[in-house]
Coordinates of C-alpha atoms in Angstrom, one line a residue:
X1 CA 0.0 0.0 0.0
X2 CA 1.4 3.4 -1.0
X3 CA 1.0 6.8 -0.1
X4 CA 1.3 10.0 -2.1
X5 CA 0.8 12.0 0.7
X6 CA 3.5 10.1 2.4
X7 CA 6.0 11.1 -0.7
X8 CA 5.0 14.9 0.1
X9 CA 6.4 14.5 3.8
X10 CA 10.5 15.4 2.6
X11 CA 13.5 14.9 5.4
X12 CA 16.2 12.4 6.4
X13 CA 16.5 13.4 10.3
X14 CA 15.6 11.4 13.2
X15 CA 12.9 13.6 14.2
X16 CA 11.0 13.4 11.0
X17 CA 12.2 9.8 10.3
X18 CA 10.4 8.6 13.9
X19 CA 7.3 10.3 12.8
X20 CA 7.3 8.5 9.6
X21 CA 8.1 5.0 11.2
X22 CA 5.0 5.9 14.0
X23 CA 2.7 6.6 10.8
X24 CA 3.3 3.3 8.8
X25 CA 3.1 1.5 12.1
X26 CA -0.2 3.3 13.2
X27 CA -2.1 3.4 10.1
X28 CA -3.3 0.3 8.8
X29 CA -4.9 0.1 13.0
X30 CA -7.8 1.5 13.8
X31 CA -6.4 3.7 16.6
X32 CA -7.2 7.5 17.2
X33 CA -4.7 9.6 17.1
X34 CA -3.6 12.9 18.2
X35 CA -1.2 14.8 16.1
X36 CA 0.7 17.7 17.9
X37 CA 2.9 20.3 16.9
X38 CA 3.1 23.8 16.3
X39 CA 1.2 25.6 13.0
X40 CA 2.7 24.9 9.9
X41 CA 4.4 21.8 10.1
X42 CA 2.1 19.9 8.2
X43 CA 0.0 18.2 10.8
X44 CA -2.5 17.7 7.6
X45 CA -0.5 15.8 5.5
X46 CA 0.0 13.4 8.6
X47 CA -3.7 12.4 8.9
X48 CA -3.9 12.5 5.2
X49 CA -1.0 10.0 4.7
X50 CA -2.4 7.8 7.9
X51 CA -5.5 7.2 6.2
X52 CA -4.0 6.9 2.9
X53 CA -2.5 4.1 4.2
X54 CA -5.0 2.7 6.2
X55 CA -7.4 0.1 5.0
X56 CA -9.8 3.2 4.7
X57 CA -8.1 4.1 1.7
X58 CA -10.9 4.1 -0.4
X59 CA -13.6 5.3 1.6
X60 CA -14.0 9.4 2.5
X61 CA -11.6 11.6 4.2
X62 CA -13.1 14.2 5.3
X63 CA -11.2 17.6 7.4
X64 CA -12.6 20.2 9.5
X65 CA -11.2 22.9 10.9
X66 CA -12.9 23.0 14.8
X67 CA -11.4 26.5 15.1
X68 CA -12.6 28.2 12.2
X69 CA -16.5 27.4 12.8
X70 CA -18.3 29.4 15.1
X71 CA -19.3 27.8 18.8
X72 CA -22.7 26.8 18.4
X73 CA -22.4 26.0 14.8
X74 CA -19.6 23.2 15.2
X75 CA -22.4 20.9 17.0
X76 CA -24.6 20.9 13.2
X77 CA -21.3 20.9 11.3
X78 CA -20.1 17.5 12.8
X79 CA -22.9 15.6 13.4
X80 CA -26.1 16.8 11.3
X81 CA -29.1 18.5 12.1
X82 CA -32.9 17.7 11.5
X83 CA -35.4 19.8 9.3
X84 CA -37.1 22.8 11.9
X85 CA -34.3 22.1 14.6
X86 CA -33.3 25.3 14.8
X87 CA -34.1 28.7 12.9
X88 CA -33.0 28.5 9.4
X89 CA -32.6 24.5 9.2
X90 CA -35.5 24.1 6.2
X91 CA -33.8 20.5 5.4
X92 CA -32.4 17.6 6.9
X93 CA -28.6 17.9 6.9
X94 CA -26.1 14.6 7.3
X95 CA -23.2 16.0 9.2
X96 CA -19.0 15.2 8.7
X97 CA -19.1 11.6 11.0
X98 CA -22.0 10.4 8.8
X99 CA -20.3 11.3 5.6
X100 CA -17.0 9.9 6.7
X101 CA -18.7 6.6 7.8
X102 CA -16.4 4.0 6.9
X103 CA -13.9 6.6 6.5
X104 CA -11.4 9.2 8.7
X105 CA -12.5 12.1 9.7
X106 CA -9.7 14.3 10.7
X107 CA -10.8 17.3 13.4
X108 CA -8.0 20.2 13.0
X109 CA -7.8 22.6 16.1
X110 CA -9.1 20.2 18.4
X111 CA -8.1 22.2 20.9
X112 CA -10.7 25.1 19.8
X113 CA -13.7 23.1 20.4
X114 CA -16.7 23.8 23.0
X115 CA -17.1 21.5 25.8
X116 CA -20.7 21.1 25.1
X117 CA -19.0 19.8 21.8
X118 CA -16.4 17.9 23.4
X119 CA -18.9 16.1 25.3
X120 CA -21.2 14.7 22.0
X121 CA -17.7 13.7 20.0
X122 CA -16.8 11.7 23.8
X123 CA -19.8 9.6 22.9
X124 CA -19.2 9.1 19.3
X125 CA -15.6 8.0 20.2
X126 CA -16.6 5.4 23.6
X127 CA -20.8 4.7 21.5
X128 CA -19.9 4.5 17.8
X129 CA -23.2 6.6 17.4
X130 CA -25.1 10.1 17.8
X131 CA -28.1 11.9 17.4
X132 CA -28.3 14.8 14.9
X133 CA -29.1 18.1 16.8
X134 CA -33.1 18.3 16.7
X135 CA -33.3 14.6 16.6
X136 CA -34.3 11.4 18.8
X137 CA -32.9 8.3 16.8
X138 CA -29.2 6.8 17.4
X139 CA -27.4 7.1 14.4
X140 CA -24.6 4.4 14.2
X141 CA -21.6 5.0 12.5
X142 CA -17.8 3.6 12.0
X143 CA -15.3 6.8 11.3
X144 CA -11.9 6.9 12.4
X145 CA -11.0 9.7 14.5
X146 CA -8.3 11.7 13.9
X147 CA -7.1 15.2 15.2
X148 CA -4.4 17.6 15.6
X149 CA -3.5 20.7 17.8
X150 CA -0.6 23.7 18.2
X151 CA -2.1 24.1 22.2
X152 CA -0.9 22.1 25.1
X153 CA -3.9 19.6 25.6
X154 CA -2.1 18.6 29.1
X155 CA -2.4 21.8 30.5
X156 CA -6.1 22.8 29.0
X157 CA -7.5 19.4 30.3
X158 CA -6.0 20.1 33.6
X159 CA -7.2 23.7 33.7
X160 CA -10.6 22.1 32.8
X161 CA -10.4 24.5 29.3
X162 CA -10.3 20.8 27.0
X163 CA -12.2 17.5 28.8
X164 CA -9.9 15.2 30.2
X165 CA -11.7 12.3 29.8
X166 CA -11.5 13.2 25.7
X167 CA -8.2 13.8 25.6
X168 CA -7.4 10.7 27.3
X169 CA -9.6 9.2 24.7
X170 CA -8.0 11.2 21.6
X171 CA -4.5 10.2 23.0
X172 CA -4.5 6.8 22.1
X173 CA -1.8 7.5 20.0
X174 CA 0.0 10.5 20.2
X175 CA 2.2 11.8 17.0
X176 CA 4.8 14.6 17.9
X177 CA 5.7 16.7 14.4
X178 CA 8.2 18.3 15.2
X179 CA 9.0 22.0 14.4
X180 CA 11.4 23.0 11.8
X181 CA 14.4 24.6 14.0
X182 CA 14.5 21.0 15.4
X183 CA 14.6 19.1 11.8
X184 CA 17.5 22.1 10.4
X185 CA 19.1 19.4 8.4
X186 CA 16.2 19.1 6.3
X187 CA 15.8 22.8 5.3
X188 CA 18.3 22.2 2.0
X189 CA 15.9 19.1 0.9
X190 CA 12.4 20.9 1.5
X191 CA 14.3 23.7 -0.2
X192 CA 15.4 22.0 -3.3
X193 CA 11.9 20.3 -3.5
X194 CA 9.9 23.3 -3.7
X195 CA 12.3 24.6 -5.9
X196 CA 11.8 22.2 -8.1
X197 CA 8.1 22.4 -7.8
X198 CA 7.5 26.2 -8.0
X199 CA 10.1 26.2 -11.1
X200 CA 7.4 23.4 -12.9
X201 CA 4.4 25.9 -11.4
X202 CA 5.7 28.7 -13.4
X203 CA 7.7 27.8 -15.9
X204 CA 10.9 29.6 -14.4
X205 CA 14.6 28.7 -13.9
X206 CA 16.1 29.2 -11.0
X207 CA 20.0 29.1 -10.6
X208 CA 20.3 28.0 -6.9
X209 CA 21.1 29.3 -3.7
X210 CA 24.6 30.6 -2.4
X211 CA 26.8 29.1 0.7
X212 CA 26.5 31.7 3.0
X213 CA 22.3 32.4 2.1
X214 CA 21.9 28.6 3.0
X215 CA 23.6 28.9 6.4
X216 CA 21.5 31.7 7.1
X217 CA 18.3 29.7 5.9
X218 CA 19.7 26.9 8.0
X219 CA 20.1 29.2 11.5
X220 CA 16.8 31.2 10.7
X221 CA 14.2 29.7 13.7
X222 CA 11.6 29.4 11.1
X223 CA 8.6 30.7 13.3
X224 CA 6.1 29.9 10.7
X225 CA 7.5 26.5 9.9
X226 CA 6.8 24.3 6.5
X227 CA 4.2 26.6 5.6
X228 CA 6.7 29.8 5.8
X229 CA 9.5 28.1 4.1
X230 CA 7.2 26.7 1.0
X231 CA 6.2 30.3 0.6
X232 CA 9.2 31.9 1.1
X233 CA 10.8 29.6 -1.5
X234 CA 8.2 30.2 -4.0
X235 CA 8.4 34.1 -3.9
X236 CA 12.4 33.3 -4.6
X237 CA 11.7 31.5 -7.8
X238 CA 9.4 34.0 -8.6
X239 CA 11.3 37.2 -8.6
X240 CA 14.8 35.8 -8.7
X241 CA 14.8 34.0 -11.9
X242 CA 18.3 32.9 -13.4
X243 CA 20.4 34.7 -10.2
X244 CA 21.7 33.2 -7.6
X245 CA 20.4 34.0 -4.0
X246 CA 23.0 35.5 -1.8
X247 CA 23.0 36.1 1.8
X248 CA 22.8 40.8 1.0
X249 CA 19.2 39.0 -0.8
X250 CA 18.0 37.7 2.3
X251 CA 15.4 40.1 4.0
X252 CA 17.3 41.1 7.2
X253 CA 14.7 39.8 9.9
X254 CA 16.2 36.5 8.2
X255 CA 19.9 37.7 8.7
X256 CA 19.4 39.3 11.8
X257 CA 16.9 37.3 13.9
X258 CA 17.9 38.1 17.1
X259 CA 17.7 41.9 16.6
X260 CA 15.1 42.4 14.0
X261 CA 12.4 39.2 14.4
X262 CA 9.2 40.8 15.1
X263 CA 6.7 39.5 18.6
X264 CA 5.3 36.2 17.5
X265 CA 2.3 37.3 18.3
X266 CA 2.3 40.1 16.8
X267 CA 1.8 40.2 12.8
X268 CA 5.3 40.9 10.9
X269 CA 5.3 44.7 9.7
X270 CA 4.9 44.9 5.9
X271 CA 8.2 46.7 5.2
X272 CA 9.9 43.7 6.8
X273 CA 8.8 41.3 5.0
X274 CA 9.8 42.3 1.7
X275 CA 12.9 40.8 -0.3
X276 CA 16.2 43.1 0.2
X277 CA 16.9 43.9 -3.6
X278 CA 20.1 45.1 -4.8
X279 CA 20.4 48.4 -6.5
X280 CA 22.1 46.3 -9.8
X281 CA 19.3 44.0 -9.9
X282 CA 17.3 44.1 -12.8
X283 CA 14.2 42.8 -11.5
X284 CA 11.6 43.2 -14.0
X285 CA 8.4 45.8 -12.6
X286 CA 5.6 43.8 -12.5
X287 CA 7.3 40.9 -10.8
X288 CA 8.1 44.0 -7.8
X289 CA 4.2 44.1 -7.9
X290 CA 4.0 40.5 -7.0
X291 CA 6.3 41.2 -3.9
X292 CA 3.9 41.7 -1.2
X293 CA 1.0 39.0 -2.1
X294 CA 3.7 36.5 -2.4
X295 CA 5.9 37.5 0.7
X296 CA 2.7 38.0 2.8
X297 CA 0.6 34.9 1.7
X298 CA 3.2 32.2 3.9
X299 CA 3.7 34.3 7.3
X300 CA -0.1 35.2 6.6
X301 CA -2.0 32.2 5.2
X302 CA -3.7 31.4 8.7
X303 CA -4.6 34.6 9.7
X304 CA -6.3 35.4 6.6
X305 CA -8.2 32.7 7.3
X306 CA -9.6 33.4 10.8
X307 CA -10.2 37.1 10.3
X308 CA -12.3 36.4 7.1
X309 CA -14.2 33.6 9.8
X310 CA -14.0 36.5 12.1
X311 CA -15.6 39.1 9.7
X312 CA -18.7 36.3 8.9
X313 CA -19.6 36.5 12.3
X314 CA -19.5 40.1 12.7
X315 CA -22.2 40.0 9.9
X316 CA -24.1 37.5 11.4
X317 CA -23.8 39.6 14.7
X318 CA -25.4 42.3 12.7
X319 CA -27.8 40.5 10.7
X320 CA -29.2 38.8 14.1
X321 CA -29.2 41.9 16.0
X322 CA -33.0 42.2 17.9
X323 CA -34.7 45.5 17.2
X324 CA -34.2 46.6 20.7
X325 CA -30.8 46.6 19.8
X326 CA -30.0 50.3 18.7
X327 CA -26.7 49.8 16.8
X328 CA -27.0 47.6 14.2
X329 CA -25.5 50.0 12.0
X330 CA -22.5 49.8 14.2
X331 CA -21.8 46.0 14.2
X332 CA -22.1 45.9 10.1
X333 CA -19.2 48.5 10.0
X334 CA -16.6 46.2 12.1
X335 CA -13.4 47.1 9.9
X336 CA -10.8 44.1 9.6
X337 CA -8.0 45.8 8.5
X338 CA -4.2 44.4 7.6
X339 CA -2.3 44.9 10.3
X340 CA -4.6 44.2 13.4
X341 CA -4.0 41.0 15.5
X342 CA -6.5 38.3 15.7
X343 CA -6.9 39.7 19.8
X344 CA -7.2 43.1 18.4
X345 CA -10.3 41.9 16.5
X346 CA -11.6 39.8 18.9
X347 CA -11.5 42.6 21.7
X348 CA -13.4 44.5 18.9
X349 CA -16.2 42.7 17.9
X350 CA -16.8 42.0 22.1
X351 CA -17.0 45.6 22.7
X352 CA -19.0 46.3 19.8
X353 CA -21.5 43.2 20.9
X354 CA -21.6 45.1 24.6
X355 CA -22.4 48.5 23.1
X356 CA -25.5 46.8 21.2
X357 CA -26.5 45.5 24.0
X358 CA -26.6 48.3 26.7
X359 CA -24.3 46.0 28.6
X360 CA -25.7 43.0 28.7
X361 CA -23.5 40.0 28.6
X362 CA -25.7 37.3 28.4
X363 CA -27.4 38.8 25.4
X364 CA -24.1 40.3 24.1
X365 CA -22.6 36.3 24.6
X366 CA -25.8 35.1 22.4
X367 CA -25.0 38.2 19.8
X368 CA -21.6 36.6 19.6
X369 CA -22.6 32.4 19.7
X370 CA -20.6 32.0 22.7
X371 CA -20.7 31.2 25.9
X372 CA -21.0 33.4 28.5
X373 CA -18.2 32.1 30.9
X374 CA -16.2 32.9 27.8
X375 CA -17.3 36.4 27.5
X376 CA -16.9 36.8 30.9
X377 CA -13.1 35.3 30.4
X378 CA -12.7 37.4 27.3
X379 CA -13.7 40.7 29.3
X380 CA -11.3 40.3 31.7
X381 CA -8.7 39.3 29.4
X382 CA -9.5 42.6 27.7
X383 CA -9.7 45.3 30.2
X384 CA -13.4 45.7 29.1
X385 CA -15.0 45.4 32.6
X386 CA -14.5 49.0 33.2

């Protein structure tokens, strides 16, 4: 049995080669696994390539991302909900475990997900069945669980933040990726595959990479992992065709870690992030124009990809607003703009949700589908108890 997935997965050091060895022993078994590690190191491919090679093969995989669905929504997303359960449900809808019966279903962010949440996916795990949300029949099904996290499911279970008795249950097996300052000597093999791969994508040459660049690529921590390498690599190809990459190329937050790396929780400033081009370069305008998108889209692929979740729910918020509510108007103009920190836009939308409601946290927790011992946690977090 062979995996392409597993092909995808590039690196000759003991870290990555136990990984690989705990995959093709794991897979073919119907064990649930946990997959840690930090974002971008390709937790993905992982479950992809373990039911790739399991006897699943040929039956679904389905993924879902736990933290980019709203709380109160995940519950319908996973297991289905029945015609007039709730507002707006007009039809009977199967859920992910039914359409990966027989298959994997692979739960990303694990670590985001509701207890009330937490507690149906317990019984799906320990039962092998559910009941949609709205109904009153057992619905049986055999799905293979698998799911991945960047938090510290030890610490959240024991906090009582993640269940313990699911995470002792998701932990049958758990599979450590490691990040990529721990796998260094693999950085000159991911780097020669993607170069390879972005060269095929668009129909560039590239001439290489020079000593002293590598060793700087090899010391750089790599805060955004694969995922930030991959991307970095492809804007290289892009706007350095036929030179060679030399260490005065590199941007300097790359040269000069220690002094210039940016928060990691902050977003990297846009000036940083941009290729250091020599004055005798030749590099051809619109290819400049590309510079940002392609320099951003690594570093920034994830949170993209919240803040536009993020911005749906501010229009829900709006959309749903009761007529009591006297700012509407207010919610609707929530501005995401580049720049602001997933917190900054969280703290945002709560205060925005307590202005509409005069307030009122338990309706401003229901403007905003969460709980309210979250909003309450979130207002303290935030200063916005004042």
């Amino acid at each position: 049995m062979e995996s392409k997935t597993l092909q995808q997965i590039i690196g000759e050091s003991p870290a990555i080669k136990h990984v690989l060895r705990t995959v093709k022993q794991v897979a073919p078994t119907n064990a649930t696994v946990l997959i840690v590690g930090e974002s971008g190191t390709g937790k993905e491919l992982i479950a992809r390539a373990l039911h790739e090679l399991s006897p699943r093969a040929d039956r679904p995989f389905i993924a879902i991302n736990c933290g980019a669905i709203a709380e109160g929504v995940l519950e319908s997303e996973l297991f289905g909900h029945e015609r007039g359960a709730f507002t707006g449900a007009h039809a009977l809808r199967k859920g992910k475990f039914e359409l990966a019966d027989q298959g994997t279903i692979f739960l990303d962010e694990i670590g985001e997900m509701d207890l009330s949440t937490q507690v149906r996916l317990l019984r799906v795990l320990e039962e092998q069945e559910f009941m949609r949300v709205g109904g009153s029949q057992n619905i049986q099904v055999d799905t293979r669980v698998i799911a991945a996290t960047n938090r510290d499911l030890t610490h959240d279970a024991k906090t009582g933040v993640f269940r313990q008795d699911l995470y002792y249950r998701l932990k049958v097996v758990t599979i450590e990726v490691p990040p990529l300052r721990e796998r260094r000597s693999d950085i000159p093999l991911l780097i020669d595959a993607f170069i390879k791969r972005f060269c095929a994508e668009h129909n560039t040459h590239f001439v290489g990479i020079s000593d002293n660049a590598m060793d700087v690529l090899m010391e750089y921590d790599w805060p955004g992992n694969i995922r930030e390498l991959r991307n970095f690599v492809e804007s290289m190809v892009v706007l350095s065709p036929h030179q060679t990459v030399r260490e005065a190329d590199l941007p300097e937050y790359m040269r000069l870690p220690k002094v210039n790396a940016p928060p990691q929780t902050m977003l990297v400033p846009r000036e940083s992030l941009l290729p250091q081009v020599s004055s005798n370069q030749a590099v051809d305008v619109q290819l400049q124009s590309l510079m940002p998108v392609l320099w951003l889209k690594g570093l920034l692929e994830k949170i993209a990809t919240d803040i536009s979740e993020l911005k749906e729910i501010a229009h829900t918020i709006a959309q749903h607003t009761p007529p009591e509510y006297d700012k509407k108007e207010d919610l609707e103009t929530l501005e995401v703009k580049l720049g602001m920190s997933l917190q900054e836009v969280e703290q945002e939308m709560i205060r925005r949700a307590l202005e509409a409601t005069n307030g009122h946290r338990r309706k401003a927790a229901e403007l905003l589908d969460i709980s309210e011992r979250t909003l309450y946690r979130k207002i303290k977090e935030y200063g916005l108890d004042s």
